[in-house]
């Protein structure tokens, strides 16, 4: 079986500093990357910044600095955010890098060679903010301004000479592909949206601009720069050293396992990108997953609305792992979600401090007093022990399958239920009343420690820093984490020492604002 896995975040547009939406995409991608590594996969995890286009040029002009210098500064904030979020990405790509420019220009020449590019005049509505072209029926008027119906961004009328990509030529081939691979776009609501859009008819796409200069030049015509989306989307293969298809990275990791994106850029990834790849005779990615937005109140975050939530503020107040846990648990993956400090504090106090942290403390403290701070000998598991332990063994393949469907909700529900079961088991078995039956006491403690170990392994992709601390109980580290091993009930070796650890999560005092 192919055990290679390639996951990508959208590459972020560095026209402003990172917000919670960027953090969300990155944390979720990191969760999948860490899970797959834990399950024995060779993982390539890509993130980066998309640095060309009119929006960047104008932002740099406003600050009176060169576009590249502007990008250097802002791109670094995204690179720093990757470290702050404890991402395990294996590459960070910038579209201003030479490796990327070469790939984009090669792709252009391939499309040209296959007669998928022609020169004409473009006239129509363009949104600088969205870097997108809109048809007449996709715009409306508000306060005397023409805006995009879908994004609310202002649009402006442009007329200029442009190269076009024959998008209309690929309409039926795209529809056939969606039908043949019904999981290509997820969740299902996004697939329905894309199919409906394509069935309404695709017009050829303007893929160059003359009105500004900040971008990758069109090969053999330096008056034009390549449309930012044809440039940006190509990062997924430029990071694998395409067009060198014999390169080890490309051979191992293309087609990508999943492009993880926000739903607002679905059209570019689910229509334009597959059409470009089909035209260039390059295999398509296996999946495009369009997740929902992180809302500020009831609204999408945007610079213009001034409602941007800074992930660094939340991390400074509550810590990184609580934020990672909250975003994965409380935002139903695929749907919109919002940050509620109240719910975040509940997650810390209830799930993390009480259900997980307190379980670790209670069981290890009991083992210290009654088992000489060692992993005890398990005598014989009884029905109660097997009931809680076998839940993991029996669900191993279910969990894998649900992860491959990007069903994070299933995964986190399994962990939350397991924590409830582990706490209930320890309480119900009452080992403190079994001091005259040392075999039974030892087996209850062993079973409880095994439950902590299994749950900790499963929590690792979500809260890696904390789990590294928790595993010190067993003298284990992240290299010892293996998903398959949660099926085993004798992973922990009797007689090995147990270590005391500090409190993993401090409770947050709830304020009555």
Coordinates of C-alpha atoms in Angstrom, one line a residue:
X1 CA 0.0 0.0 0.0
X2 CA 1.2 3.5 -0.9
X3 CA 2.1 5.1 2.5
X4 CA 2.9 8.6 1.1
X5 CA 0.7 11.6 2.1
X6 CA 0.8 15.1 0.7
X7 CA -1.3 17.8 2.4
X8 CA -1.3 21.5 1.6
X9 CA -2.8 24.6 3.1
X10 CA -3.9 27.5 0.9
X11 CA -0.8 29.7 0.4
X12 CA -1.6 32.8 2.3
X13 CA -1.9 36.3 0.8
X14 CA 0.5 38.5 2.7
X15 CA -1.3 41.8 2.2
X16 CA -1.9 42.0 5.9
X17 CA -0.9 40.2 9.1
X18 CA -2.3 36.7 9.8
X19 CA -5.7 36.2 11.4
X20 CA -7.6 33.3 13.0
X21 CA -8.8 32.0 9.6
X22 CA -5.1 31.4 8.6
X23 CA -4.4 29.7 11.9
X24 CA -7.4 27.5 11.5
X25 CA -6.5 26.1 8.1
X26 CA -2.9 25.6 9.3
X27 CA -3.8 23.8 12.6
X28 CA -6.3 21.5 10.8
X29 CA -3.7 20.6 8.1
X30 CA -1.1 20.0 10.9
X31 CA -3.6 17.7 12.6
X32 CA -3.9 15.5 9.5
X33 CA -0.2 15.6 8.8
X34 CA 0.6 14.5 12.4
X35 CA -2.0 11.8 12.4
X36 CA -0.7 10.3 9.2
X37 CA 2.9 10.3 10.4
X38 CA 1.6 8.6 13.6
X39 CA 0.0 6.0 11.3
X40 CA 3.3 5.2 9.5
X41 CA 3.0 7.5 6.5
X42 CA 5.8 9.5 4.9
X43 CA 4.2 13.0 5.0
X44 CA 4.9 16.1 3.0
X45 CA 3.1 19.1 4.4
X46 CA 3.2 22.4 2.5
X47 CA 2.3 25.9 3.4
X48 CA 3.5 29.3 2.3
X49 CA 2.7 32.7 0.9
X50 CA 1.2 33.9 -2.4
X51 CA 3.1 37.2 -3.2
X52 CA 2.1 38.6 -6.6
X53 CA -0.8 40.7 -7.9
X54 CA -2.2 44.2 -7.9
X55 CA -3.3 44.0 -4.3
X56 CA 0.3 43.5 -3.1
X57 CA 1.6 46.1 -5.5
X58 CA -0.8 48.7 -4.2
X59 CA -0.2 47.8 -0.5
X60 CA 3.6 48.2 -1.1
X61 CA 3.1 51.5 -2.9
X62 CA 1.0 52.8 0.0
X63 CA 3.9 52.0 2.3
X64 CA 6.4 53.5 -0.2
X65 CA 8.5 50.3 -0.4
X66 CA 9.4 47.8 -3.1
X67 CA 6.9 45.0 -3.5
X68 CA 9.5 42.3 -2.8
X69 CA 10.7 44.1 0.4
X70 CA 7.0 44.4 1.5
X71 CA 6.5 40.6 0.8
X72 CA 9.8 39.7 2.7
X73 CA 8.4 41.4 5.8
X74 CA 4.9 40.0 5.7
X75 CA 5.9 36.5 4.5
X76 CA 8.1 36.3 7.5
X77 CA 5.1 36.9 9.8
X78 CA 3.5 33.9 8.3
X79 CA 6.6 31.8 8.6
X80 CA 6.8 32.9 12.3
X81 CA 3.1 32.0 12.7
X82 CA 3.9 28.4 11.5
X83 CA 6.4 28.1 14.4
X84 CA 4.1 29.8 16.9
X85 CA 1.3 27.3 16.0
X86 CA 3.8 24.4 16.3
X87 CA 3.2 23.3 12.7
X88 CA 5.1 20.2 11.4
X89 CA 5.2 21.5 7.8
X90 CA 8.1 20.1 5.7
X91 CA 8.2 23.0 3.3
X92 CA 7.3 26.7 3.1
X93 CA 7.0 28.1 -0.4
X94 CA 7.0 31.7 -1.5
X95 CA 5.8 32.5 -5.0
X96 CA 8.6 35.0 -5.4
X97 CA 11.2 32.1 -5.3
X98 CA 13.0 31.1 -8.5
X99 CA 11.9 27.4 -8.2
X100 CA 8.3 28.6 -8.4
X101 CA 8.7 31.1 -11.2
X102 CA 10.4 28.4 -13.4
X103 CA 7.5 26.0 -12.8
X104 CA 4.8 28.6 -13.6
X105 CA 6.5 29.7 -16.8
X106 CA 6.9 26.0 -17.8
X107 CA 3.2 25.4 -17.1
X108 CA 2.3 28.4 -19.3
X109 CA 4.3 27.1 -22.2
X110 CA 2.7 23.7 -21.8
X111 CA -0.8 25.2 -22.0
X112 CA 0.3 27.3 -24.9
X113 CA 1.8 24.3 -26.7
X114 CA -1.5 22.4 -26.3
X115 CA -3.5 25.4 -27.8
X116 CA -5.2 26.2 -24.5
X117 CA -4.0 29.9 -24.5
X118 CA -4.9 32.6 -27.0
X119 CA -4.7 36.5 -27.1
X120 CA -7.8 38.7 -27.1
X121 CA -9.3 41.8 -25.4
X122 CA -10.7 41.6 -21.8
X123 CA -13.4 43.8 -20.6
X124 CA -15.3 43.1 -17.4
X125 CA -15.5 43.5 -13.7
X126 CA -12.4 42.7 -11.6
X127 CA -12.0 42.7 -7.8
X128 CA -8.5 43.7 -6.7
X129 CA -9.2 42.3 -3.2
X130 CA -10.3 38.9 -4.4
X131 CA -8.0 38.8 -7.4
X132 CA -11.0 37.5 -9.3
X133 CA -13.0 38.3 -12.4
X134 CA -16.8 38.5 -12.0
X135 CA -19.6 38.3 -14.6
X136 CA -22.5 40.9 -14.7
X137 CA -24.8 38.6 -12.8
X138 CA -22.2 38.1 -10.0
X139 CA -22.1 41.8 -9.0
X140 CA -24.5 44.1 -7.3
X141 CA -24.6 47.8 -6.2
X142 CA -24.3 49.0 -2.7
X143 CA -24.0 52.7 -1.6
X144 CA -23.2 53.6 -5.2
X145 CA -20.4 51.0 -5.4
X146 CA -20.3 47.9 -7.6
X147 CA -19.4 44.9 -5.4
X148 CA -19.1 41.1 -5.7
X149 CA -22.3 39.4 -4.5
X150 CA -20.3 36.5 -3.0
X151 CA -17.5 38.4 -1.2
X152 CA -18.8 41.9 -0.9
X153 CA -15.5 43.2 -2.3
X154 CA -15.5 46.3 -4.6
X155 CA -15.1 45.6 -8.3
X156 CA -13.8 47.8 -11.0
X157 CA -14.3 47.8 -14.8
X158 CA -11.2 47.0 -16.8
X159 CA -10.5 46.8 -20.5
X160 CA -7.2 45.6 -21.8
X161 CA -5.4 43.2 -24.0
X162 CA -5.2 39.8 -22.3
X163 CA -4.2 36.2 -22.8
X164 CA -7.1 33.8 -22.2
X165 CA -7.2 30.2 -21.1
X166 CA -9.8 28.0 -22.9
X167 CA -11.7 27.1 -19.8
X168 CA -15.0 26.6 -21.7
X169 CA -13.2 23.7 -23.6
X170 CA -12.9 21.8 -20.3
X171 CA -16.5 22.1 -19.0
X172 CA -17.7 18.7 -20.0
X173 CA -14.5 17.0 -19.0
X174 CA -14.7 18.6 -15.6
X175 CA -18.3 17.5 -15.1
X176 CA -17.3 13.9 -16.2
X177 CA -14.5 14.0 -13.7
X178 CA -16.7 15.1 -10.8
X179 CA -19.2 12.3 -11.6
X180 CA -16.4 9.7 -11.8
X181 CA -14.8 10.9 -8.6
X182 CA -17.6 11.9 -6.3
X183 CA -15.2 12.5 -3.4
X184 CA -12.9 14.8 -5.4
X185 CA -14.6 17.9 -3.7
X186 CA -15.7 17.7 -0.1
X187 CA -17.9 18.2 1.8
X188 CA -20.8 17.3 -0.5
X189 CA -22.3 20.7 -0.3
X190 CA -19.2 22.2 -1.9
X191 CA -19.3 19.6 -4.7
X192 CA -22.9 20.5 -5.4
X193 CA -22.0 24.2 -5.5
X194 CA -19.2 23.5 -8.0
X195 CA -21.2 21.2 -10.3
X196 CA -24.0 23.8 -10.4
X197 CA -21.6 26.5 -11.3
X198 CA -19.9 24.5 -14.1
X199 CA -23.3 23.3 -15.5
X200 CA -24.3 27.0 -15.9
X201 CA -21.5 27.3 -18.4
X202 CA -17.8 28.2 -18.2
X203 CA -16.4 31.2 -20.0
X204 CA -12.8 31.4 -21.1
X205 CA -10.6 32.9 -18.3
X206 CA -8.4 36.0 -18.6
X207 CA -4.9 34.8 -17.4
X208 CA -2.7 37.8 -17.9
X209 CA -2.7 41.5 -16.9
X210 CA -0.9 44.5 -18.5
X211 CA -2.0 47.2 -16.1
X212 CA 0.5 46.4 -13.5
X213 CA 3.9 44.8 -13.3
X214 CA 4.2 42.9 -10.0
X215 CA 4.0 39.3 -11.1
X216 CA 5.7 36.5 -13.1
X217 CA 6.2 37.6 -16.7
X218 CA 4.5 35.8 -19.5
X219 CA 7.2 33.8 -21.4
X220 CA 8.1 35.7 -24.6
X221 CA 5.9 38.7 -23.8
X222 CA 7.2 40.7 -20.9
X223 CA 4.4 43.3 -21.2
X224 CA 2.1 40.9 -19.5
X225 CA 2.2 39.3 -16.1
X226 CA 0.6 36.0 -15.4
X227 CA -2.8 36.1 -13.6
X228 CA -2.2 35.6 -9.9
X229 CA -4.3 32.5 -9.6
X230 CA -2.6 30.6 -12.4
X231 CA 0.6 31.6 -10.6
X232 CA -0.5 30.8 -7.0
X233 CA -2.2 27.4 -7.7
X234 CA 1.0 26.2 -9.3
X235 CA 2.8 26.3 -5.9
X236 CA 1.4 22.8 -5.1
X237 CA 3.6 21.3 -7.9
X238 CA 6.5 23.8 -7.9
X239 CA 7.2 22.7 -4.3
X240 CA 7.7 19.2 -5.7
X241 CA 10.2 20.4 -8.4
X242 CA 7.8 20.0 -11.4
X243 CA 8.5 19.9 -14.3
X244 CA 11.1 17.4 -13.2
X245 CA 8.6 14.5 -12.9
X246 CA 11.5 12.1 -12.2
X247 CA 12.3 14.1 -9.1
X248 CA 11.8 12.0 -5.9
X249 CA 9.5 14.5 -4.4
X250 CA 7.2 14.7 -7.4
X251 CA 7.2 10.9 -7.9
X252 CA 6.4 10.2 -4.2
X253 CA 3.9 12.9 -3.5
X254 CA 2.0 13.9 -6.6
X255 CA -1.0 13.7 -6.9
X256 CA -1.6 15.5 -3.6
X257 CA -3.7 13.6 -1.0
X258 CA -5.7 16.7 -0.1
X259 CA -5.7 20.5 -0.8
X260 CA -7.2 22.0 2.4
X261 CA -8.7 25.4 1.6
X262 CA -11.3 27.9 2.8
X263 CA -14.6 27.8 1.0
X264 CA -14.1 31.3 -0.5
X265 CA -11.4 30.0 -2.8
X266 CA -13.3 26.9 -3.9
X267 CA -13.8 27.9 -7.5
X268 CA -10.1 28.5 -8.1
X269 CA -9.2 25.1 -6.7
X270 CA -12.1 22.9 -7.9
X271 CA -12.6 24.4 -11.4
X272 CA -9.6 26.4 -12.6
X273 CA -6.8 24.3 -11.1
X274 CA -8.2 20.9 -12.4
X275 CA -8.7 22.5 -15.8
X276 CA -5.1 23.8 -15.9
X277 CA -3.8 20.4 -14.9
X278 CA -6.0 18.5 -17.4
X279 CA -4.8 20.9 -20.2
X280 CA -1.1 20.3 -19.2
X281 CA -1.7 16.5 -18.9
X282 CA -0.8 16.5 -15.2
X283 CA -2.7 14.1 -12.9
X284 CA -5.3 15.9 -10.6
X285 CA -5.1 16.0 -6.8
X286 CA -7.1 13.3 -5.0
X287 CA -9.2 15.8 -3.1
X288 CA -10.1 19.4 -2.5
X289 CA -11.6 20.1 0.9
X290 CA -13.3 23.4 1.3
X291 CA -13.8 24.1 5.1
X292 CA -15.9 26.9 6.6
X293 CA -14.9 30.3 7.9
X294 CA -14.0 31.2 11.4
X295 CA -16.4 34.0 12.1
X296 CA -16.0 37.0 14.3
X297 CA -19.5 37.1 15.9
X298 CA -21.7 36.3 12.9
X299 CA -19.5 37.8 10.2
X300 CA -16.5 36.7 8.2
X301 CA -13.3 38.3 9.4
X302 CA -12.0 41.0 7.1
X303 CA -9.5 43.8 7.3
X304 CA -12.1 46.3 6.0
X305 CA -14.6 45.4 8.7
X306 CA -11.9 45.7 11.4
X307 CA -13.1 42.5 13.1
X308 CA -10.0 40.4 12.7
X309 CA -9.2 38.0 15.6
X310 CA -5.5 37.7 16.2
X311 CA -4.5 34.1 17.1
X312 CA -1.5 35.5 19.0
X313 CA -3.8 37.3 21.4
X314 CA -5.6 34.0 22.2
X315 CA -2.4 32.1 22.5
X316 CA -0.8 34.7 24.8
X317 CA -3.9 34.5 27.1
X318 CA -4.8 30.8 27.0
X319 CA -1.8 29.0 25.5
X320 CA -1.4 27.3 22.1
X321 CA -2.7 23.8 22.8
X322 CA -6.0 25.0 24.3
X323 CA -6.5 27.0 21.0
X324 CA -5.6 24.0 18.9
X325 CA -8.0 21.8 20.8
X326 CA -10.8 24.3 20.8
X327 CA -10.6 24.9 17.0
X328 CA -10.6 21.1 16.3
X329 CA -13.3 20.2 18.7
X330 CA -15.7 23.2 18.7
X331 CA -15.7 24.1 15.0
X332 CA -17.7 21.4 13.2
X333 CA -15.3 20.7 10.3
X334 CA -16.7 21.8 6.9
X335 CA -19.0 24.4 8.5
X336 CA -18.5 27.9 9.7
X337 CA -17.5 28.3 13.3
X338 CA -16.8 31.2 15.7
X339 CA -14.4 31.8 18.5
X340 CA -16.2 32.1 21.9
X341 CA -13.9 32.8 24.8
X342 CA -16.6 31.3 27.1
X343 CA -16.6 28.0 25.1
X344 CA -12.8 28.1 25.0
X345 CA -12.6 28.4 28.8
X346 CA -15.1 25.6 29.1
X347 CA -13.0 23.4 26.9
X348 CA -9.9 24.1 29.1
X349 CA -11.7 23.6 32.4
X350 CA -13.8 20.6 31.5
X351 CA -12.1 18.6 28.7
X352 CA -8.5 19.4 29.2
X353 CA -8.0 20.1 33.0
X354 CA -10.7 17.9 34.4
X355 CA -11.2 15.0 32.0
X356 CA -7.7 14.6 30.8
X357 CA -5.2 16.4 33.1
X358 CA -7.0 15.3 36.3
X359 CA -7.2 11.7 35.1
X360 CA -3.4 11.6 34.5
X361 CA -2.8 13.1 38.0
X362 CA -5.2 10.9 39.8
X363 CA -4.0 7.6 38.3
X364 CA -0.3 8.3 38.6
X365 CA -0.7 9.6 42.2
X366 CA -2.5 6.4 43.1
X367 CA 0.1 4.3 41.4
X368 CA 2.9 6.2 43.3
X369 CA 1.3 5.3 46.6
X370 CA 0.1 1.8 45.9
X371 CA 2.4 0.4 43.1
X372 CA 5.8 1.9 44.2
X373 CA 5.7 4.4 41.3
X374 CA 6.0 1.5 38.8
X375 CA 3.8 0.1 36.1
X376 CA 2.1 -2.8 38.0
X377 CA 1.8 -6.4 36.8
X378 CA -1.6 -6.9 35.2
X379 CA -3.0 -10.2 36.3
X380 CA -6.0 -11.0 34.2
X381 CA -8.2 -8.6 32.4
X382 CA -11.9 -9.1 33.3
X383 CA -15.0 -8.1 31.3
X384 CA -15.0 -4.5 32.6
X385 CA -11.3 -4.1 31.6
X386 CA -11.8 -5.5 28.1
X387 CA -14.9 -3.3 27.6
X388 CA -12.9 -0.1 27.9
X389 CA -9.7 -1.3 26.2
X390 CA -11.3 -3.1 23.3
X391 CA -13.1 0.0 22.2
X392 CA -9.8 1.2 20.7
X393 CA -8.9 -2.1 19.0
X394 CA -12.4 -2.4 17.5
X395 CA -12.4 1.1 16.1
X396 CA -8.9 1.4 14.7
X397 CA -9.9 1.0 11.0
X398 CA -13.1 3.1 11.5
X399 CA -10.9 5.9 12.8
X400 CA -8.5 5.6 9.8
X401 CA -11.5 5.6 7.3
X402 CA -13.1 8.7 8.9
X403 CA -9.8 10.5 8.9
X404 CA -9.5 9.8 5.1
X405 CA -12.9 11.4 4.8
X406 CA -11.6 14.4 6.8
X407 CA -14.2 13.6 9.5
X408 CA -12.5 15.3 12.4
X409 CA -15.7 15.4 14.3
X410 CA -15.7 11.6 14.5
X411 CA -12.1 11.6 15.8
X412 CA -12.6 14.1 18.5
X413 CA -15.9 12.6 19.6
X414 CA -14.1 9.3 20.0
X415 CA -11.5 10.9 22.3
X416 CA -14.1 12.8 24.4
X417 CA -16.1 9.6 24.9
X418 CA -12.9 7.6 25.7
X419 CA -12.0 10.2 28.4
X420 CA -15.4 9.9 29.9
X421 CA -15.1 6.0 29.9
X422 CA -11.6 6.1 31.4
X423 CA -12.7 8.4 34.3
X424 CA -15.9 6.4 34.9
X425 CA -13.9 3.1 34.8
X426 CA -11.4 4.4 37.5
X427 CA -14.3 5.7 39.7
X428 CA -16.5 2.6 39.3
X429 CA -13.6 0.1 39.9
X430 CA -12.7 1.9 43.1
X431 CA -9.1 0.5 43.3
X432 CA -8.7 2.3 46.7
X433 CA -11.1 -0.4 48.1
X434 CA -9.1 -3.3 46.6
X435 CA -6.0 -3.0 48.8
X436 CA -6.6 -6.5 50.1
X437 CA -6.8 -7.8 46.5
X438 CA -3.4 -6.7 45.1
X439 CA -3.9 -8.5 41.8
X440 CA -7.1 -6.7 41.1
X441 CA -5.8 -3.4 42.2
X442 CA -2.8 -3.8 39.9
X443 CA -4.9 -4.7 37.0
X444 CA -7.2 -1.7 37.5
X445 CA -4.2 0.6 37.6
X446 CA -2.6 -1.0 34.6
X447 CA -5.8 -0.7 32.6
X448 CA -6.2 2.9 33.6
X449 CA -2.6 3.7 32.6
X450 CA -3.1 1.9 29.3
X451 CA -6.2 4.1 28.7
X452 CA -4.2 7.2 29.4
X453 CA -1.5 6.0 27.0
X454 CA -4.0 5.3 24.2
X455 CA -5.9 8.6 24.6
X456 CA -2.6 10.5 24.8
X457 CA -1.4 9.0 21.5
X458 CA -4.7 10.0 19.9
X459 CA -4.5 13.5 21.4
X460 CA -1.0 14.0 20.0
X461 CA -2.0 15.4 16.6
X462 CA -4.2 17.9 18.4
X463 CA -2.1 19.1 21.4
X464 CA 1.4 17.9 20.7
X465 CA 3.3 20.0 23.2
X466 CA 1.1 18.9 26.1
X467 CA 1.2 15.2 25.1
X468 CA 5.0 15.3 25.0
X469 CA 4.9 16.4 28.7
X470 CA 2.2 13.8 29.5
X471 CA 4.2 10.9 28.0
X472 CA 7.0 11.6 30.4
X473 CA 4.8 9.7 32.9
X474 CA 5.8 6.5 31.0
X475 CA 9.3 7.7 30.0
X476 CA 8.0 7.9 26.4
X477 CA 8.5 10.6 23.8
X478 CA 6.9 11.5 20.5
X479 CA 9.1 9.0 18.6
X480 CA 7.3 6.2 20.5
X481 CA 3.9 7.3 19.3
X482 CA 2.4 4.8 16.9
X483 CA -1.3 4.7 16.0
X484 CA -1.4 0.9 15.4
X485 CA -0.2 0.4 19.0
X486 CA -3.4 1.7 20.5
X487 CA -4.9 -1.7 19.6
X488 CA -2.4 -3.4 21.9
X489 CA -3.3 -3.8 25.6
X490 CA 0.3 -4.7 26.8
X491 CA 2.3 -1.8 25.3
X492 CA 3.3 -0.6 28.8
X493 CA 5.9 -2.9 30.4
X494 CA 5.3 -3.9 34.0
X495 CA 8.0 -2.9 36.4
X496 CA 9.0 0.2 34.4
X497 CA 9.1 3.4 36.5
X498 CA 6.4 6.0 36.4
X499 CA 7.3 9.7 36.7
X500 CA 5.4 12.5 38.3
X501 CA 4.5 15.4 36.0
X502 CA 3.4 18.9 36.6
X503 CA -0.3 20.0 36.2
X504 CA -0.9 19.8 32.4
X505 CA -3.7 22.4 32.3
X506 CA -4.5 25.1 34.8
X507 CA -8.1 25.9 35.2
X508 CA -9.2 29.3 34.0
X509 CA -11.2 31.4 36.4
X510 CA -14.4 32.3 34.7
X511 CA -15.2 36.0 34.7
X512 CA -18.8 37.2 35.0
X513 CA -18.5 40.0 32.5

